[in-house]
mmCIF file of C-alpha atoms in Angstrom:
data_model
loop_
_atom_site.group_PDB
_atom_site.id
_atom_site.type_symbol
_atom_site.label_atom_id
_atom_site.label_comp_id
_atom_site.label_asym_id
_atom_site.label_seq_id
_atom_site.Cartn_x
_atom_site.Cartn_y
_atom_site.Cartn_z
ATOM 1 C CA UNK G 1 33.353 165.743 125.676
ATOM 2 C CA UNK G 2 35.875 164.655 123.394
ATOM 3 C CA UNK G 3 36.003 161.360 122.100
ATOM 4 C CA UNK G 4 39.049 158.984 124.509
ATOM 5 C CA UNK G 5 42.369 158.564 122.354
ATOM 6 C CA UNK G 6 42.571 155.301 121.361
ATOM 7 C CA UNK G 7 45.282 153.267 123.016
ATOM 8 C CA UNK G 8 48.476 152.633 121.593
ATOM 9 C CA UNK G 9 50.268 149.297 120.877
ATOM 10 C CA UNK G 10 52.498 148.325 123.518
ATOM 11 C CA UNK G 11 55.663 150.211 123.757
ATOM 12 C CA UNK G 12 58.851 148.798 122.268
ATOM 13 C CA UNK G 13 62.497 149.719 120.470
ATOM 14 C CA UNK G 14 63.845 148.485 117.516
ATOM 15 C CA UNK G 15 62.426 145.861 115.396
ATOM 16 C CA UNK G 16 60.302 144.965 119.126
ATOM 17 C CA UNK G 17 57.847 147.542 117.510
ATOM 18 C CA UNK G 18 54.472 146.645 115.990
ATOM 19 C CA UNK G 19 55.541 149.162 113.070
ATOM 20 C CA UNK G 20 59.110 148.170 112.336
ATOM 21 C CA UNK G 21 58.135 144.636 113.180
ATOM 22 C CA UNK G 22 55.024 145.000 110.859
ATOM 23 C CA UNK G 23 56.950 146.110 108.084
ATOM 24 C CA UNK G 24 59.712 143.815 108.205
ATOM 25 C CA UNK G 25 57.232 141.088 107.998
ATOM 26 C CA UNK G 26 54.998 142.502 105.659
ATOM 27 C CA UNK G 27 58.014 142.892 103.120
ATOM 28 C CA UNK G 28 58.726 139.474 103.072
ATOM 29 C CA UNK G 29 55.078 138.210 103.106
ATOM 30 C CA UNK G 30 54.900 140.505 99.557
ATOM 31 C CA UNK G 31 57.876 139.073 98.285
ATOM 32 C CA UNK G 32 56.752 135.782 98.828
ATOM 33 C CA UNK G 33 53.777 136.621 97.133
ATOM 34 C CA UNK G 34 55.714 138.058 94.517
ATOM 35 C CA UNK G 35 57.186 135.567 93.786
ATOM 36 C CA UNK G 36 54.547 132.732 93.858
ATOM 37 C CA UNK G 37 51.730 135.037 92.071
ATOM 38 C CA UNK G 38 54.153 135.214 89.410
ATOM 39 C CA UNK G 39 54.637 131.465 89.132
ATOM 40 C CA UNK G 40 50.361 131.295 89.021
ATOM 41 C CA UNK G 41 49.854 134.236 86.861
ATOM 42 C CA UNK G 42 52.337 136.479 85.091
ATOM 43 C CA UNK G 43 49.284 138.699 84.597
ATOM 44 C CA UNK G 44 47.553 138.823 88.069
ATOM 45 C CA UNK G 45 50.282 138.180 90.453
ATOM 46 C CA UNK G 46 49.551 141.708 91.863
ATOM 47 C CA UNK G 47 46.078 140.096 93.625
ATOM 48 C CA UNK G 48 48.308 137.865 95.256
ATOM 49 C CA UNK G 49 50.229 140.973 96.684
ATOM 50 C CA UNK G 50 47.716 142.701 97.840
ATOM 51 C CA UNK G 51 45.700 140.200 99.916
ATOM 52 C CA UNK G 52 49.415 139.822 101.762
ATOM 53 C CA UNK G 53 49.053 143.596 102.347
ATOM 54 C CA UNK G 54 45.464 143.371 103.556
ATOM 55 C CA UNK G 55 46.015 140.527 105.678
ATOM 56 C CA UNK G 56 48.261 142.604 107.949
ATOM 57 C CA UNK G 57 46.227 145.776 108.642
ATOM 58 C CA UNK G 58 45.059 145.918 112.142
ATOM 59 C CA UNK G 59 46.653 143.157 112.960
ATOM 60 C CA UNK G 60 49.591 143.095 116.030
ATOM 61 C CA UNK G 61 50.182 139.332 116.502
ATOM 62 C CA UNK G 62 51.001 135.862 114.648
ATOM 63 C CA UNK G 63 47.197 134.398 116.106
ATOM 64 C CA UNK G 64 45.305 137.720 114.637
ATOM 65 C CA UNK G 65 47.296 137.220 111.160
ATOM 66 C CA UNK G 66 46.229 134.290 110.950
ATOM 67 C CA UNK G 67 42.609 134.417 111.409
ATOM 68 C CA UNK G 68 43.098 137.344 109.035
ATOM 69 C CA UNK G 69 44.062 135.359 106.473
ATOM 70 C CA UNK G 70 41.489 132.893 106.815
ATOM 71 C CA UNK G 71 39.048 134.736 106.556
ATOM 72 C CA UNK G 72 40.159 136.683 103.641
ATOM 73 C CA UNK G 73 40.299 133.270 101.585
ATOM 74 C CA UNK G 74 36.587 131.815 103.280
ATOM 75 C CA UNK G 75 35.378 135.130 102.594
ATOM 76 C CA UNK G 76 36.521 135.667 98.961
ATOM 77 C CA UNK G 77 35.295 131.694 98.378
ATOM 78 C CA UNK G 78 32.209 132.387 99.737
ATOM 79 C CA UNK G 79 32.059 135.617 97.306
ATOM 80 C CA UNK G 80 33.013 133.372 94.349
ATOM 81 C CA UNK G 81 30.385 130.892 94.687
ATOM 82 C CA UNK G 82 27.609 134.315 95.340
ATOM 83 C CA UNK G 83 29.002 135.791 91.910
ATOM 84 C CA UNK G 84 28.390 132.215 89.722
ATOM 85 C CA UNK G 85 25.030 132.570 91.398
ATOM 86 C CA UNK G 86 24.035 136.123 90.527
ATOM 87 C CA UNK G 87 26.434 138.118 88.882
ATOM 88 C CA UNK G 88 27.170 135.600 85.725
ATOM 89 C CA UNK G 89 23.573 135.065 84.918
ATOM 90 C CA UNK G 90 23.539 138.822 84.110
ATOM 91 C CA UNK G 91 25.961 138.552 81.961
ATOM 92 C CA UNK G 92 26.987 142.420 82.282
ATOM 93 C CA UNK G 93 23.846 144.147 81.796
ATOM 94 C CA UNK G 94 23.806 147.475 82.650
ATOM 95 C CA UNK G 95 20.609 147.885 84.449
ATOM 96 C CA UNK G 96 20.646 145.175 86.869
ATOM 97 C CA UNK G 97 24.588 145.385 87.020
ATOM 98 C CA UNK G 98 23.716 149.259 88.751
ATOM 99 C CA UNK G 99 21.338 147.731 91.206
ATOM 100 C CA UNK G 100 23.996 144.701 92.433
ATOM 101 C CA UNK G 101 26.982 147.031 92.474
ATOM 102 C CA UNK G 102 25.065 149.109 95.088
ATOM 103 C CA UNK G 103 23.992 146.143 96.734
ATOM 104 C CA UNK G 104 27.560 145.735 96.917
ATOM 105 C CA UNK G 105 28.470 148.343 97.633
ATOM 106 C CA UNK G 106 26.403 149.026 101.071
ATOM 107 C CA UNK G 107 27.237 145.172 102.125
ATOM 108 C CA UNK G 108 31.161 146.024 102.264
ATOM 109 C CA UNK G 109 30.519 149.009 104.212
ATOM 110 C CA UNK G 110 27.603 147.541 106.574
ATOM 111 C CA UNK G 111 29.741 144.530 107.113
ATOM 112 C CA UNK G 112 33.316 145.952 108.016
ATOM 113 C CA UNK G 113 33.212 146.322 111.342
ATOM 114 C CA UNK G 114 31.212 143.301 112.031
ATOM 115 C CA UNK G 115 32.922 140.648 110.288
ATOM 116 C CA UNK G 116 36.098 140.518 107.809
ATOM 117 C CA UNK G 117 35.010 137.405 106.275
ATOM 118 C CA UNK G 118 31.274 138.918 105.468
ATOM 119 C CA UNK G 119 33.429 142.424 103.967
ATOM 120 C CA UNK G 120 35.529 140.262 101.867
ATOM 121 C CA UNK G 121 32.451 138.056 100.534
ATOM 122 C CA UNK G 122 30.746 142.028 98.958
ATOM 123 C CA UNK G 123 34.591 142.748 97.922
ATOM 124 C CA UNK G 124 34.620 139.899 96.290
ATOM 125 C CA UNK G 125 31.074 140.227 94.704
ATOM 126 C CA UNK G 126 31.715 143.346 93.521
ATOM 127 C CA UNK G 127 34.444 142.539 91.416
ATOM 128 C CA UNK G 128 32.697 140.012 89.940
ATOM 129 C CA UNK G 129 29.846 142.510 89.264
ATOM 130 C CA UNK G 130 32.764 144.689 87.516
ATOM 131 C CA UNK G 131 34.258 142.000 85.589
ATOM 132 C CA UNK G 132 31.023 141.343 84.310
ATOM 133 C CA UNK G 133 30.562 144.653 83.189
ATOM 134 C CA UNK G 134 34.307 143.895 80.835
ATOM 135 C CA UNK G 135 32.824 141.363 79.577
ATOM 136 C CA UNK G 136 36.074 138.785 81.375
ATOM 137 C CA UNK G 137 34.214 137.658 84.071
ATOM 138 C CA UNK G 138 34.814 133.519 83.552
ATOM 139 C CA UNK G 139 34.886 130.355 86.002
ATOM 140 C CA UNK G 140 39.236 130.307 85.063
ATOM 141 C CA UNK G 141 39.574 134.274 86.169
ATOM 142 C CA UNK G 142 37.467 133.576 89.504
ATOM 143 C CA UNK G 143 39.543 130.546 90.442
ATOM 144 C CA UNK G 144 42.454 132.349 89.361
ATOM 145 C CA UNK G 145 41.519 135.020 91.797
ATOM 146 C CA UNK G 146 40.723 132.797 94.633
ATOM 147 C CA UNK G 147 44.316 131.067 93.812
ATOM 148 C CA UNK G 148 46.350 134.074 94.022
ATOM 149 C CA UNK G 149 44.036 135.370 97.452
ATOM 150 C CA UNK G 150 45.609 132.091 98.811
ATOM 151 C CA UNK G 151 49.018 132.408 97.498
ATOM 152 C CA UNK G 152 48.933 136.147 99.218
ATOM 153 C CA UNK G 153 47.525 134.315 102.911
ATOM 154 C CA UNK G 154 50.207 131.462 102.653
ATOM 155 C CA UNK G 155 52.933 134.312 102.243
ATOM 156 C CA UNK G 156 50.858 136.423 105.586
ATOM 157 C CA UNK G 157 51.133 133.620 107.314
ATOM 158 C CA UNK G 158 54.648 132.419 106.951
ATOM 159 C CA UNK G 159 55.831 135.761 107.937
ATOM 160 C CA UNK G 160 54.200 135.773 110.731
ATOM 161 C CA UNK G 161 55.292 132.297 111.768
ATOM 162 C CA UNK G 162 59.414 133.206 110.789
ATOM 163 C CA UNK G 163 59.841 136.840 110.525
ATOM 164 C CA UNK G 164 60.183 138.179 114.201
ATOM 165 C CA UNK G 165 57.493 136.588 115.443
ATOM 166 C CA UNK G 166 55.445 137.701 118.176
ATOM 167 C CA UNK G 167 52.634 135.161 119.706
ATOM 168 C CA UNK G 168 49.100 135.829 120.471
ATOM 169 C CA UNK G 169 49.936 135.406 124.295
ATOM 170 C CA UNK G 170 52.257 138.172 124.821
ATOM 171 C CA UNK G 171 49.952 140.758 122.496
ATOM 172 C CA UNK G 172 47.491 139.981 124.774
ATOM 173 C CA UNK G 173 49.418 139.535 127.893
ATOM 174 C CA UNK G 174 50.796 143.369 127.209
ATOM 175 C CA UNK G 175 46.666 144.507 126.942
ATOM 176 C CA UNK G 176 45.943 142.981 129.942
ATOM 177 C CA UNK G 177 47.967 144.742 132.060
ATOM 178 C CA UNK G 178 47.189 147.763 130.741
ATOM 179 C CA UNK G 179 43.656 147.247 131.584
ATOM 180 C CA UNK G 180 44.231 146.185 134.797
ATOM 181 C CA UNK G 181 46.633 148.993 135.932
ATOM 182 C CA UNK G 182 43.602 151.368 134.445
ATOM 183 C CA UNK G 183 41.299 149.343 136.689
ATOM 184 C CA UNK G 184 43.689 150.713 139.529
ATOM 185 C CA UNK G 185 43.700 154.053 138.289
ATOM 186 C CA UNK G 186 40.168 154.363 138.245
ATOM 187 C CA UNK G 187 39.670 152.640 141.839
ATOM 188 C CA UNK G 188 42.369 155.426 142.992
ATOM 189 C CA UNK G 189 40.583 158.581 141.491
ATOM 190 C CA UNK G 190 36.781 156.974 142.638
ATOM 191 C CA UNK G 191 38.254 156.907 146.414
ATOM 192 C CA UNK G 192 39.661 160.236 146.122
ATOM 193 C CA UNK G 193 36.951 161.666 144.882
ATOM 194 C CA UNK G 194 34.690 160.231 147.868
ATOM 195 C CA UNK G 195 37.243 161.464 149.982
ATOM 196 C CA UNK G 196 36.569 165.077 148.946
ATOM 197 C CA UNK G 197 38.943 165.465 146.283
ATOM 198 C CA UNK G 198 37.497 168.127 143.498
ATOM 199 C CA UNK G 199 40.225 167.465 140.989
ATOM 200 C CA UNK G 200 39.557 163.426 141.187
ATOM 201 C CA UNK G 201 37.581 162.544 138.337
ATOM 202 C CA UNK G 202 37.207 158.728 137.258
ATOM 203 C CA UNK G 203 35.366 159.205 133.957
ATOM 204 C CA UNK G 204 38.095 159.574 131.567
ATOM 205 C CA UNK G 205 40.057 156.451 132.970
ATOM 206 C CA UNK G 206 35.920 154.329 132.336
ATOM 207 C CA UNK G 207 36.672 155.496 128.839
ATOM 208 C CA UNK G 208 39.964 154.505 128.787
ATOM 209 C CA UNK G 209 38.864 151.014 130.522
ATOM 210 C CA UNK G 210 36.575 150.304 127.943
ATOM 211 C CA UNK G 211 38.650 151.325 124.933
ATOM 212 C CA UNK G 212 41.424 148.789 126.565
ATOM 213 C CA UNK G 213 38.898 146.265 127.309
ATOM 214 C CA UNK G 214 38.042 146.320 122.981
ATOM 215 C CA UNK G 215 42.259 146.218 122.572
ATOM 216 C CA UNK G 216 41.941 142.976 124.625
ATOM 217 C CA UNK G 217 39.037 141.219 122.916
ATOM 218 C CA UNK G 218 40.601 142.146 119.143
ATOM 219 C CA UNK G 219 43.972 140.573 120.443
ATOM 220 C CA UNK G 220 42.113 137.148 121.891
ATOM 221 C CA UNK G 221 40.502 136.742 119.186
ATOM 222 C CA UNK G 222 42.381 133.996 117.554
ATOM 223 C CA UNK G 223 41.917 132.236 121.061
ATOM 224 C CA UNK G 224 38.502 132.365 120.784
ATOM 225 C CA UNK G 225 37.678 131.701 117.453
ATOM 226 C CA UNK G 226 35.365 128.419 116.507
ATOM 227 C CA UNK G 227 38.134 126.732 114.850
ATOM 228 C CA UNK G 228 40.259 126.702 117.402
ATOM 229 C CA UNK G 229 42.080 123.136 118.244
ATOM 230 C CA UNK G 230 43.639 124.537 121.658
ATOM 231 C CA UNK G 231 40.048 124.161 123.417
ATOM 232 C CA UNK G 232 41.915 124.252 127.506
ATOM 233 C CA UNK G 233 43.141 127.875 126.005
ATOM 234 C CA UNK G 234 39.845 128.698 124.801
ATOM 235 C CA UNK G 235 38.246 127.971 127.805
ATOM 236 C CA UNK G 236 41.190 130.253 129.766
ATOM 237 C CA UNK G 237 40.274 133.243 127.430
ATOM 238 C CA UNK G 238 36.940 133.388 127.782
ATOM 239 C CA UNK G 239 36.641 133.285 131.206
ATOM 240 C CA UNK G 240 39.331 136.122 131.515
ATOM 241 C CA UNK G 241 37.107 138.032 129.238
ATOM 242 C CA UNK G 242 33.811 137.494 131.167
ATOM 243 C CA UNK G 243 35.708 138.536 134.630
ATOM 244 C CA UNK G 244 37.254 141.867 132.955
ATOM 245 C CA UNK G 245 33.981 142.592 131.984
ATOM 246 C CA UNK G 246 32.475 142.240 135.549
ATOM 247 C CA UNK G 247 35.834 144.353 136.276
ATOM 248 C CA UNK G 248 34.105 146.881 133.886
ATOM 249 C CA UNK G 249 31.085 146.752 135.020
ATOM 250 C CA UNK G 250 31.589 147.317 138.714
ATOM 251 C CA UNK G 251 34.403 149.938 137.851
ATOM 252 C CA UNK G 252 31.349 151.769 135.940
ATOM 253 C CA UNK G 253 29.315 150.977 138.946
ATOM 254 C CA UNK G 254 31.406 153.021 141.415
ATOM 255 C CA UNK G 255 32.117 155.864 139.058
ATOM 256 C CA UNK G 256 28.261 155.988 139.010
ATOM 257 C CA UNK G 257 28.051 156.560 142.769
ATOM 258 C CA UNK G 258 31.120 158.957 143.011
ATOM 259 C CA UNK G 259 29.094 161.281 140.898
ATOM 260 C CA UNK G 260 26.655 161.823 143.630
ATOM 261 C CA UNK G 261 26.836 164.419 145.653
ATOM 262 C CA UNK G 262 25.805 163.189 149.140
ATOM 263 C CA UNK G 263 27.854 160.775 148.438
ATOM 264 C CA UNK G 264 30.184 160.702 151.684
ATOM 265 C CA UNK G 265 33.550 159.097 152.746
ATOM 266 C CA UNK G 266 33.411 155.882 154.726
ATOM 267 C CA UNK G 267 36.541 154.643 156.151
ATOM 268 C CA UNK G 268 36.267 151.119 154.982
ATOM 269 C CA UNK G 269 36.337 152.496 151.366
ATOM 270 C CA UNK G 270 40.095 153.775 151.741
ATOM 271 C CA UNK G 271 40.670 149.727 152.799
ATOM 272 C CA UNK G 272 38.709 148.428 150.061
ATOM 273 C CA UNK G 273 40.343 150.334 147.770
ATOM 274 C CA UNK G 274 43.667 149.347 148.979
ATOM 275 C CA UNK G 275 42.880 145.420 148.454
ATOM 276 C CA UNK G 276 41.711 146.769 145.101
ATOM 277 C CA UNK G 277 45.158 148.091 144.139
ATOM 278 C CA UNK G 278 46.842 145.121 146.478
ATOM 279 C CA UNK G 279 44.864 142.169 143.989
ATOM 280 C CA UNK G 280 45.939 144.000 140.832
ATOM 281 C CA UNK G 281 49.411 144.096 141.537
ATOM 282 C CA UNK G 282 49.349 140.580 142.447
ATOM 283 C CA UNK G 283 48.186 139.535 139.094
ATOM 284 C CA UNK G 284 50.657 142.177 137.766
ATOM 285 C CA UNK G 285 53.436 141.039 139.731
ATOM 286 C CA UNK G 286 52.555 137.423 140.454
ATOM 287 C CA UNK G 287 54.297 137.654 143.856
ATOM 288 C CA UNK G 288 51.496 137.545 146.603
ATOM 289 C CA UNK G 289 48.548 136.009 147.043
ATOM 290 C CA UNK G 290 44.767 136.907 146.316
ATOM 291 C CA UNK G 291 41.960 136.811 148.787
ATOM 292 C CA UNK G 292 38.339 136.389 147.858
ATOM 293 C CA UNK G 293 36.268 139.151 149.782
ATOM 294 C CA UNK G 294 34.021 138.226 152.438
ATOM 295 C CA UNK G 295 30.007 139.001 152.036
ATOM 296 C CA UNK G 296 29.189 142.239 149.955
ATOM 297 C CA UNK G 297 27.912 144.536 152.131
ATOM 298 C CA UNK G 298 25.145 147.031 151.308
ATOM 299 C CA UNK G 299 26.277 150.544 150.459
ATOM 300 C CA UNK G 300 26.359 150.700 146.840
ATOM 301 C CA UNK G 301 30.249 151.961 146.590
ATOM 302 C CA UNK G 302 31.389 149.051 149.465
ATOM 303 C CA UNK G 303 29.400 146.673 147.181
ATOM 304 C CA UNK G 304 30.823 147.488 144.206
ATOM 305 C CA UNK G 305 34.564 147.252 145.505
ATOM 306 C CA UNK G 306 33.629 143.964 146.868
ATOM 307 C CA UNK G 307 32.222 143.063 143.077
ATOM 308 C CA UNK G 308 35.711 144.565 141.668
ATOM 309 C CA UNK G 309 37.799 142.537 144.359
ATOM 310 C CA UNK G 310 35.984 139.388 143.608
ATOM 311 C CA UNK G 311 36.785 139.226 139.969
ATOM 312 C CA UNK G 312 40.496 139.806 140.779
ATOM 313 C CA UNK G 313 40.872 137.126 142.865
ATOM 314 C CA UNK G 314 38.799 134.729 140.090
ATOM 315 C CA UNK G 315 41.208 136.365 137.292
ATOM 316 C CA UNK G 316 43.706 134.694 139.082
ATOM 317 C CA UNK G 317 43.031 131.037 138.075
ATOM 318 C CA UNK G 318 42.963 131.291 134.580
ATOM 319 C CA UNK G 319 46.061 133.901 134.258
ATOM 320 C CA UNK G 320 48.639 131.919 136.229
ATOM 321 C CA UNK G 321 47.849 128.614 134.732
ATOM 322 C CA UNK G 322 51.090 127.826 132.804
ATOM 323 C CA UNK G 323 49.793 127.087 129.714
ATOM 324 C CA UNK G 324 47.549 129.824 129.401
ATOM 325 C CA UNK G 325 48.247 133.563 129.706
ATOM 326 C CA UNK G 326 52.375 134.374 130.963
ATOM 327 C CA UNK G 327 50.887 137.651 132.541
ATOM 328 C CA UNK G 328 51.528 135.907 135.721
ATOM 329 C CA UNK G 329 54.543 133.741 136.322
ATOM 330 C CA UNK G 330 56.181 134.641 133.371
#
């Protein structure tokens, strides 16, 4: 099977588009930088421009340009302090200069996609490594480096904070309810499909889930994140994490079971389904009230609807608190 598309941003017009919004603020972040790198270096003001860049790909709110950027400064400080280690005792020999640079080299590419702080550390490295091999690699040019990598972050983040702004909480507010309405979708096609249906076919909207679901976690992240000072908000995000993730889970669970054959229609399915769609409206909507289900009962599709119902009516809590999520209430 094909691989799921992955899901776009949120729709918009105008400058209320991640692209046009994007650019506008990535403009001014570089000109900032411009500007400032100049006043640090006439020579390397350019680094100082291109960290701004950096900072802002795959980014789509103020909190995720922010960690961004602090990473990309811990990380190339972190990088700084590995090169004075090992790449300036060895002076720019060849040899040993090969065997570092692949070293390097396989760090910034094992590292990517688990941490941007770890990436820029190898980046970082490896320039060091290069420099060495110029023979300009010197304490001033590293601490010139890490100046103008801050001068770049300071002119991310100021964009981000004055430039058409958009906050963490309605990035993430706009994912959530694009998870949740695929939540319904799937619910819908699963109960079809035990009603008989041949056309009704859950997988694709799992895949969709789950590719939402990663949209959702990239977008809290800033929430989440160790350094945090809004700890109530912390607390908020995680637990709406945890309870999309049983969301998942029992959504996966009932696609599971529609997939077998002797699988057969049972009336209270068509109701359970209902208070499926009924709870994610209500957290969509914010105008009616969510029950918790009674006891689960046994059959494994009734018990998974009663799973999926249950962490709908907990995802209530933390999403209509005022301070936390404006997905309901707003």
């Amino acid at each position: 099977l094909p691989p799921p598309p992955v899901p776009a941003p949120p729709a918009g017009t105008g400058l209320a588009r991640v692209t046009t919004r994007q650019a506008v603020q990535a403009t001014a972040g570089a000109g900032f930088a411009l500007v400032a790198g100049q006043l640090v270096s006439g020579q390397r003001w350019y680094w100082a421009v291109g960290a701004t860049w950096w900072i802002f790909v795959n980014t789509a709110s103020r909190g995720e340009t922010l960690v961004r950027g602090f990473r990309r400064v811990l990380g190339t400080l972190i990088g700084i302090a590995l090169g004075l280690l090992v790449a300036a005792p060895v002076h720019g020999a060849p040899a040993p200069t090969a065997g570092l640079v692949a070293v390097a080299v396989f760090g910034i590419f094992y590292t990517a996609a688990v941490s941007y702080t770890w990436m820029m550390l190898w980046v970082t490295f490896l320039a060091e490594l290069l420099y060495g091999l110029l023979g300009v690699l010197t304490p001033g040019l590293l601490a010139l480096r890490l100046a103008e990598t801050a001068v770049g972050a300071l002119g991310a983040v100021l964009a981000v904070l004055f430039v058409l702004p958009v906050t963490t909480h309605l990035t993430t507010d706009a994912w959530i309810r694009r998870a949740l309405r695929c939540v319904h979708a799937c619910t819908a096609e699963a109960a079809a499909r035990l009603a008989g249906s041949a056309t009704a076919d859950p997988a694709p909207r799992v895949a969709e889930l789950e590719q939402l679901l990663g949209r959702v976690r990239l977008s809290v992240a800033p929430l989440v994140h160790p350094l945090t000072p809004m700890h109530g908000r912390k607390r908020r995000a995680r637990r709406v994490l945890a309870l999309l993730d049983d969301c998942a889970r029992e959504v996966r669970g009932l696609v599971a079971v529609t997939a077998d054959p002797e699988a057969s229609h049972d009336a209270r399915l068509a109701a359970a389904c209902w208070r499926v769609e009924a709870a994610v409206e209500a957290l969509t909507r914010g105008s009616e009230h969510i029950t918790a289900p009674a006891e689960p009962p046994a059959e494994p599709a009734l018990a998974h609807l009663h799973g999926l119902e249950r962490a709908l009516s907990e995802l209530a809590e933390p999403l209509r608190t005022p301070s936390g999520s404006p997905l309901v209430g707003a």
